[in-house]
Amino acid sequence: MEERAMFCPACGSKNREAARFCARCGNNLPTPGTALPSRKGDELLRQLDLCIVMDATGSMQDYIEMTRKNLQAFVQKLSLHPVQPQLAYGLVLYRDHPATEKNWVTRRYAFTEQLDDLQQALNEAHAKGGGGDGAEAVVDGLYDACYVMKWRENAHKVILLAGDAPPHGWGNRRDRYPKGCPCEPEHGTVISIAQNARQRGITIFSLGIGDNQAMQKSFEQIAGTSGGRYVPIKSAGKLIDEVLSIMLSEVGKVEIDQVVYRAYQPGATPQAIAALTGLKIGDVDESMNRLHQKRMLQ
């Protein structure tokens, strides 16, 4: 069995696990045991919650169809990663205000580990109508994803926002609510929601469809504020490829978190863990922040 290391918080030197004082500088070493047991921790770290937030107005029908058709292949490719992520899928669809008997503003499908449940939700997701003003209820979709959906505490959390129109209030020339979405007094703005998402460890990736400049500007700021990135989508056929690329990158972060978690001892610095694992200091620092957000480290 490999002997676990104890790192000195003062100088970063490696010591045997049961040591009380650093062999190099003599500093008192912290008592081990603030992280979860390794096996349980590894299982929790494999959890990955993916919430798709998608515009479900008429112009998005081809993209919804393409997602539906390629879902099985997408998940199969993702499952081949050595981490073997334990995926849970959620879906939030949004249209526009005002809500009527025939038109809903948002529709939510709770997180599920069963791919068939997500497939069924997409089968029911028929794009229809919309506000007719070139701006949509993006605020409502993101709000539901961040605050209403039930995320697993220890999971790596990702939102994929896909749409071709901006939120209300972003200068689009056809906007019946030019001062902002009517829900903003209660829900906040897309930027404040993205800020809160980042604080809670939820990363938003924006998939911008088409060339609407207000959409591009707003989606870039949403993603950047949350720590994600904006990805332009030029055709329906490219959507699932970009989603797969994003998710493989995120699973790679899960893999880094596993390495850092196994190497962690109370008081260990990012520099000490980087020296032990061969990871970059910046990657270790980001990983430790994620692990604290997931309450995997105390």
GROMACS .gro file of C-alpha atoms in nm, residues 3-298:
model
  296
    3GLU     CA    1   0.224   0.556   0.207
    4ARG     CA    2   0.030   0.882   0.221
    5ALA     CA    3   0.218   1.205   0.259
    6MET     CA    4   0.184   1.483   0.512
    7PHE     CA    5   0.276   1.828   0.381
    8CYS     CA    6   0.416   2.107   0.591
    9PRO     CA    7   0.198   2.421   0.561
   10ALA     CA    8   0.505   2.638   0.625
   11CYS     CA    9   0.760   2.504   0.376
   12GLY     CA   10   0.564   2.252   0.168
   13SER     CA   11   0.799   1.964   0.246
   14LYS     CA   12   0.676   1.606   0.233
   15ASN     CA   13   0.670   1.414   0.562
   16ARG     CA   14   0.545   1.071   0.665
   17GLU     CA   15   0.173   1.065   0.746
   18ALA     CA   16   0.205   1.016   1.123
   19ALA     CA   17   0.469   1.288   1.169
   20ARG     CA   18   0.396   1.561   1.425
   21PHE     CA   19   0.675   1.798   1.318
   22CYS     CA   20   0.824   1.885   0.980
   23ALA     CA   21   1.157   1.709   0.926
   24ARG     CA   22   1.288   2.009   0.733
   25CYS     CA   23   1.177   2.318   0.926
   26GLY     CA   24   1.041   2.180   1.255
   27ASN     CA   25   0.696   2.337   1.211
   28ASN     CA   26   0.399   2.167   1.382
   29LEU     CA   27   0.208   1.950   1.134
   30PRO     CA   28  -0.175   1.951   1.132
   31THR     CA   29  -0.377   1.650   1.240
   32PRO     CA   30  -0.481   1.440   0.941
   33GLY     CA   31  -0.837   1.349   0.854
   34THR     CA   32  -1.026   1.658   0.737
   35ALA     CA   33  -1.101   1.517   0.393
   36LEU     CA   34  -1.358   1.246   0.326
   37PRO     CA   35  -1.234   0.886   0.305
   38SER     CA   36  -1.058   0.839  -0.028
   39ARG     CA   37  -1.284   0.572  -0.178
   40LYS     CA   38  -1.604   0.757  -0.090
   41GLY     CA   39  -1.451   1.082  -0.210
   42ASP     CA   40  -1.357   0.932  -0.547
   43GLU     CA   41  -1.714   0.811  -0.597
   44LEU     CA   42  -1.858   1.152  -0.515
   45LEU     CA   43  -1.609   1.326  -0.743
   46ARG     CA   44  -1.726   1.118  -1.039
   47GLN     CA   45  -2.068   1.284  -1.017
   48LEU     CA   46  -2.130   1.525  -1.304
   49ASP     CA   47  -2.456   1.721  -1.331
   50LEU     CA   48  -2.534   1.857  -1.678
   51CYS     CA   49  -2.829   2.093  -1.723
   52ILE     CA   50  -2.921   2.191  -2.078
   53VAL     CA   51  -3.095   2.530  -2.098
   54MET     CA   52  -3.240   2.567  -2.446
   55ASP     CA   53  -3.446   2.821  -2.637
   56ALA     CA   54  -3.760   2.636  -2.749
   57THR     CA   55  -3.901   2.894  -2.990
   58GLY     CA   56  -3.969   2.811  -3.354
   59SER     CA   57  -3.629   2.896  -3.500
   60MET     CA   58  -3.461   2.638  -3.274
   61GLN     CA   59  -3.647   2.330  -3.398
   62ASP     CA   60  -3.357   2.195  -3.608
   63TYR     CA   61  -3.119   2.221  -3.311
   64ILE     CA   62  -3.358   2.044  -3.076
   65GLU     CA   63  -3.399   1.768  -3.334
   66MET     CA   64  -3.023   1.732  -3.376
   67THR     CA   65  -2.970   1.710  -2.999
   68ARG     CA   66  -3.241   1.446  -2.974
   69LYS     CA   67  -3.098   1.232  -3.255
   70ASN     CA   68  -2.738   1.241  -3.129
   71LEU     CA   69  -2.795   1.211  -2.756
   72GLN     CA   70  -2.721   0.839  -2.728
   73ALA     CA   71  -2.395   0.866  -2.924
   74PHE     CA   72  -2.290   1.171  -2.721
   75VAL     CA   73  -2.335   0.994  -2.387
   76GLN     CA   74  -2.165   0.680  -2.513
   77LYS     CA   75  -1.854   0.877  -2.614
   78LEU     CA   76  -1.851   1.060  -2.282
   79SER     CA   77  -1.876   0.735  -2.088
   80LEU     CA   78  -1.556   0.606  -2.253
   81HIS     CA   79  -1.348   0.858  -2.058
   82PRO     CA   80  -1.128   0.686  -1.793
   83VAL     CA   81  -1.307   0.880  -1.517
   84GLN     CA   82  -1.635   0.707  -1.612
   85PRO     CA   83  -1.845   1.001  -1.490
   86GLN     CA   84  -2.171   0.935  -1.306
   87LEU     CA   85  -2.391   1.164  -1.511
   88ALA     CA   86  -2.720   1.323  -1.415
   89TYR     CA   87  -2.910   1.515  -1.682
   90GLY     CA   88  -3.149   1.807  -1.645
   91LEU     CA   89  -3.335   2.016  -1.901
   92VAL     CA   90  -3.485   2.364  -1.891
   93LEU     CA   91  -3.668   2.496  -2.196
   94TYR     CA   92  -3.759   2.862  -2.230
   95ARG     CA   93  -3.973   3.067  -2.468
   96ASP     CA   94  -4.093   3.420  -2.398
   97HIS     CA   95  -4.329   3.641  -2.203
   98PRO     CA   96  -4.615   3.676  -2.150
   99ALA     CA   97  -4.732   3.334  -2.037
  100THR     CA   98  -5.070   3.233  -2.178
  101GLU     CA   99  -5.287   2.924  -2.178
  102LYS     CA  100  -5.114   2.813  -2.498
  103ASN     CA  101  -4.763   2.937  -2.424
  104TRP     CA  102  -4.538   2.865  -2.127
  105VAL     CA  103  -4.233   3.074  -2.038
  106THR     CA  104  -4.020   2.789  -1.899
  107ARG     CA  105  -4.056   2.415  -1.864
  108ARG     CA  106  -3.830   2.212  -1.633
  109TYR     CA  107  -3.732   1.846  -1.634
  110ALA     CA  108  -3.566   1.741  -1.308
  111PHE     CA  109  -3.220   1.588  -1.295
  112THR     CA  110  -3.218   1.218  -1.370
  113GLU     CA  111  -2.946   0.957  -1.408
  114GLN     CA  112  -3.159   0.776  -1.667
  115LEU     CA  113  -3.075   0.879  -2.021
  116ASP     CA  114  -3.415   0.757  -2.139
  117ASP     CA  115  -3.581   1.022  -1.922
  118LEU     CA  116  -3.386   1.300  -2.092
  119GLN     CA  117  -3.458   1.144  -2.430
  120GLN     CA  118  -3.830   1.148  -2.352
  121ALA     CA  119  -3.811   1.511  -2.240
  122LEU     CA  120  -3.647   1.608  -2.569
  123ASN     CA  121  -3.907   1.407  -2.759
  124GLU     CA  122  -4.171   1.629  -2.599
  125ALA     CA  123  -3.976   1.950  -2.665
  126HIS     CA  124  -4.145   2.087  -2.973
  127ALA     CA  125  -4.021   2.434  -3.061
  128LYS     CA  126  -4.307   2.674  -3.115
  129GLY     CA  127  -4.377   3.041  -3.157
  130GLY     CA  128  -4.202   3.280  -2.928
  131GLY     CA  129  -4.229   3.643  -2.841
  132GLY     CA  130  -4.193   3.753  -3.200
  133ASP     CA  131  -3.960   4.033  -3.095
  134GLY     CA  132  -3.616   3.879  -3.138
  135ALA     CA  133  -3.546   3.862  -2.764
  136GLU     CA  134  -3.646   3.573  -2.538
  137ALA     CA  135  -3.686   3.478  -2.170
  138VAL     CA  136  -3.321   3.383  -2.120
  139VAL     CA  137  -3.332   3.518  -1.764
  140ASP     CA  138  -3.613   3.280  -1.672
  141GLY     CA  139  -3.434   2.980  -1.822
  142LEU     CA  140  -3.109   3.050  -1.638
  143TYR     CA  141  -3.290   3.131  -1.314
  144ASP     CA  142  -3.473   2.799  -1.316
  145ALA     CA  143  -3.150   2.612  -1.394
  146CYS     CA  144  -2.948   2.780  -1.118
  147TYR     CA  145  -3.203   2.816  -0.840
  148VAL     CA  146  -3.490   2.572  -0.899
  149MET     CA  147  -3.317   2.261  -1.032
  150LYS     CA  148  -3.185   2.033  -0.755
  151TRP     CA  149  -2.809   1.993  -0.804
  152ARG     CA  150  -2.610   1.726  -0.621
  153GLU     CA  151  -2.387   1.894  -0.364
  154ASN     CA  152  -2.063   1.715  -0.452
  155ALA     CA  153  -2.116   1.701  -0.830
  156HIS     CA  154  -1.921   1.887  -1.097
  157LYS     CA  155  -2.190   2.125  -1.223
  158VAL     CA  156  -2.231   2.246  -1.584
  159ILE     CA  157  -2.500   2.445  -1.764
  160LEU     CA  158  -2.512   2.444  -2.143
  161LEU     CA  159  -2.709   2.747  -2.262
  162ALA     CA  160  -2.817   2.718  -2.626
  163GLY     CA  161  -3.009   2.986  -2.812
  164ASP     CA  162  -3.020   3.223  -3.108
  165ALA     CA  163  -3.173   3.531  -2.943
  166PRO     CA  164  -3.057   3.761  -2.661
  167PRO     CA  165  -3.223   3.826  -2.327
  168HIS     CA  166  -3.455   4.125  -2.307
  169GLY     CA  167  -3.286   4.459  -2.247
  170TRP     CA  168  -2.966   4.397  -2.446
  171GLY     CA  169  -3.030   4.646  -2.724
  172ASN     CA  170  -3.191   4.416  -2.976
  173ARG     CA  171  -3.382   4.627  -3.227
  174ARG     CA  172  -3.697   4.418  -3.183
  175ASP     CA  173  -3.760   4.393  -2.809
  176ARG     CA  174  -4.097   4.448  -2.644
  177TYR     CA  175  -3.919   4.475  -2.308
  178PRO     CA  176  -3.624   4.705  -2.392
  179LYS     CA  177  -3.559   4.789  -2.025
  180GLY     CA  178  -3.514   4.425  -1.933
  181CYS     CA  179  -3.708   4.105  -1.877
  182PRO     CA  180  -4.029   4.159  -1.674
  183CYS     CA  181  -3.907   3.892  -1.431
  184GLU     CA  182  -3.585   4.080  -1.342
  185PRO     CA  183  -3.719   4.255  -1.029
  186GLU     CA  184  -3.769   3.908  -0.880
  187HIS     CA  185  -3.506   3.697  -1.055
  188GLY     CA  186  -3.222   3.941  -1.120
  189THR     CA  187  -3.034   3.983  -1.448
  190VAL     CA  188  -2.854   3.719  -1.651
  191ILE     CA  189  -2.524   3.861  -1.520
  192SER     CA  190  -2.623   3.849  -1.153
  193ILE     CA  191  -2.747   3.491  -1.204
  194ALA     CA  192  -2.417   3.398  -1.371
  195GLN     CA  193  -2.223   3.555  -1.082
  196ASN     CA  194  -2.419   3.351  -0.830
  197ALA     CA  195  -2.375   3.038  -1.039
  198ARG     CA  196  -1.998   3.079  -1.021
  199GLN     CA  197  -2.010   3.124  -0.644
  200ARG     CA  198  -2.202   2.796  -0.621
  201GLY     CA  199  -1.959   2.609  -0.847
  202ILE     CA  200  -2.184   2.604  -1.155
  203THR     CA  201  -2.011   2.682  -1.485
  204ILE     CA  202  -2.215   2.813  -1.778
  205PHE     CA  203  -2.111   2.750  -2.137
  206SER     CA  204  -2.303   2.954  -2.394
  207LEU     CA  205  -2.369   2.806  -2.736
  208GLY     CA  206  -2.461   3.098  -2.959
  209ILE     CA  207  -2.654   3.005  -3.271
  210GLY     CA  208  -2.655   3.244  -3.564
  211ASP     CA  209  -2.514   3.593  -3.596
  212ASN     CA  210  -2.739   3.813  -3.381
  213GLN     CA  211  -2.492   4.062  -3.230
  214ALA     CA  212  -2.695   4.127  -2.915
  215MET     CA  213  -2.712   3.752  -2.856
  216GLN     CA  214  -2.337   3.714  -2.906
  217LYS     CA  215  -2.258   3.998  -2.665
  218SER     CA  216  -2.494   3.877  -2.393
  219PHE     CA  217  -2.399   3.509  -2.423
  220GLU     CA  218  -2.028   3.594  -2.410
  221GLN     CA  219  -2.078   3.792  -2.088
  222ILE     CA  220  -2.296   3.523  -1.931
  223ALA     CA  221  -2.035   3.255  -1.995
  224GLY     CA  222  -1.738   3.471  -1.899
  225THR     CA  223  -1.898   3.583  -1.573
  226SER     CA  224  -1.958   3.223  -1.465
  227GLY     CA  225  -1.608   3.105  -1.560
  228GLY     CA  226  -1.719   2.931  -1.878
  229ARG     CA  227  -1.680   3.032  -2.240
  230TYR     CA  228  -1.883   3.128  -2.544
  231VAL     CA  229  -1.893   2.893  -2.842
  232PRO     CA  230  -2.043   3.008  -3.175
  233ILE     CA  231  -2.251   2.746  -3.354
  234LYS     CA  232  -2.281   2.788  -3.731
  235SER     CA  233  -2.503   2.488  -3.809
  236ALA     CA  234  -2.721   2.231  -3.634
  237GLY     CA  235  -2.476   1.957  -3.731
  238LYS     CA  236  -2.200   2.122  -3.524
  239LEU     CA  237  -2.400   2.153  -3.203
  240ILE     CA  238  -2.348   1.808  -3.056
  241ASP     CA  239  -1.976   1.807  -3.150
  242GLU     CA  240  -1.922   2.129  -2.955
  243VAL     CA  241  -2.119   1.995  -2.659
  244LEU     CA  242  -1.904   1.682  -2.656
  245SER     CA  243  -1.584   1.888  -2.670
  246ILE     CA  244  -1.697   2.102  -2.376
  247MET     CA  245  -1.801   1.805  -2.166
  248LEU     CA  246  -1.481   1.609  -2.230
  249SER     CA  247  -1.287   1.914  -2.109
  250GLU     CA  248  -1.502   1.930  -1.796
  251VAL     CA  249  -1.454   1.558  -1.726
  252GLY     CA  250  -1.081   1.630  -1.752
  253LYS     CA  251  -1.124   1.873  -1.461
  254VAL     CA  252  -1.296   1.598  -1.264
  255GLU     CA  253  -0.988   1.381  -1.326
  256ILE     CA  254  -0.762   1.658  -1.192
  257ASP     CA  255  -0.987   1.693  -0.886
  258GLN     CA  256  -0.946   1.322  -0.815
  259VAL     CA  257  -0.567   1.350  -0.827
  260VAL     CA  258  -0.562   1.656  -0.603
  261TYR     CA  259  -0.809   1.502  -0.360
  262ARG     CA  260  -0.597   1.189  -0.320
  263ALA     CA  261  -0.282   1.395  -0.262
  264TYR     CA  262  -0.440   1.644  -0.023
  265GLN     CA  263  -0.342   1.659   0.342
  266PRO     CA  264  -0.442   1.934   0.587
  267GLY     CA  265  -0.223   2.237   0.540
  268ALA     CA  266  -0.086   2.131   0.202
  269THR     CA  267  -0.024   2.420  -0.036
  270PRO     CA  268  -0.098   2.414  -0.411
  271GLN     CA  269   0.279   2.429  -0.465
  272ALA     CA  270   0.336   2.118  -0.253
  273ILE     CA  271   0.059   1.920  -0.423
  274ALA     CA  272   0.183   2.029  -0.765
  275ALA     CA  273   0.533   1.907  -0.679
  276LEU     CA  274   0.398   1.571  -0.566
  277THR     CA  275   0.155   1.512  -0.855
  278GLY     CA  276   0.327   1.682  -1.147
  279LEU     CA  277   0.023   1.905  -1.207
  280LYS     CA  278   0.054   2.276  -1.280
  281ILE     CA  279   0.019   2.499  -0.974
  282GLY     CA  280  -0.265   2.693  -1.138
  283ASP     CA  281  -0.458   2.372  -1.209
  284VAL     CA  282  -0.410   2.257  -0.849
  285ASP     CA  283  -0.525   2.593  -0.714
  286GLU     CA  284  -0.841   2.586  -0.928
  287SER     CA  285  -0.904   2.226  -0.828
  288MET     CA  286  -0.875   2.304  -0.458
  289ASN     CA  287  -1.127   2.587  -0.502
  290ARG     CA  288  -1.369   2.345  -0.671
  291LEU     CA  289  -1.319   2.087  -0.397
  292HIS     CA  290  -1.394   2.347  -0.130
  293GLN     CA  291  -1.709   2.454  -0.318
  294LYS     CA  292  -1.820   2.090  -0.327
  295ARG     CA  293  -1.742   2.063   0.046
  296MET     CA  294  -1.497   1.784  -0.023
  297LEU     CA  295  -1.226   1.968   0.173
  298GLN     CA  296  -1.273   2.142   0.504
   0.00000   0.00000   0.00000
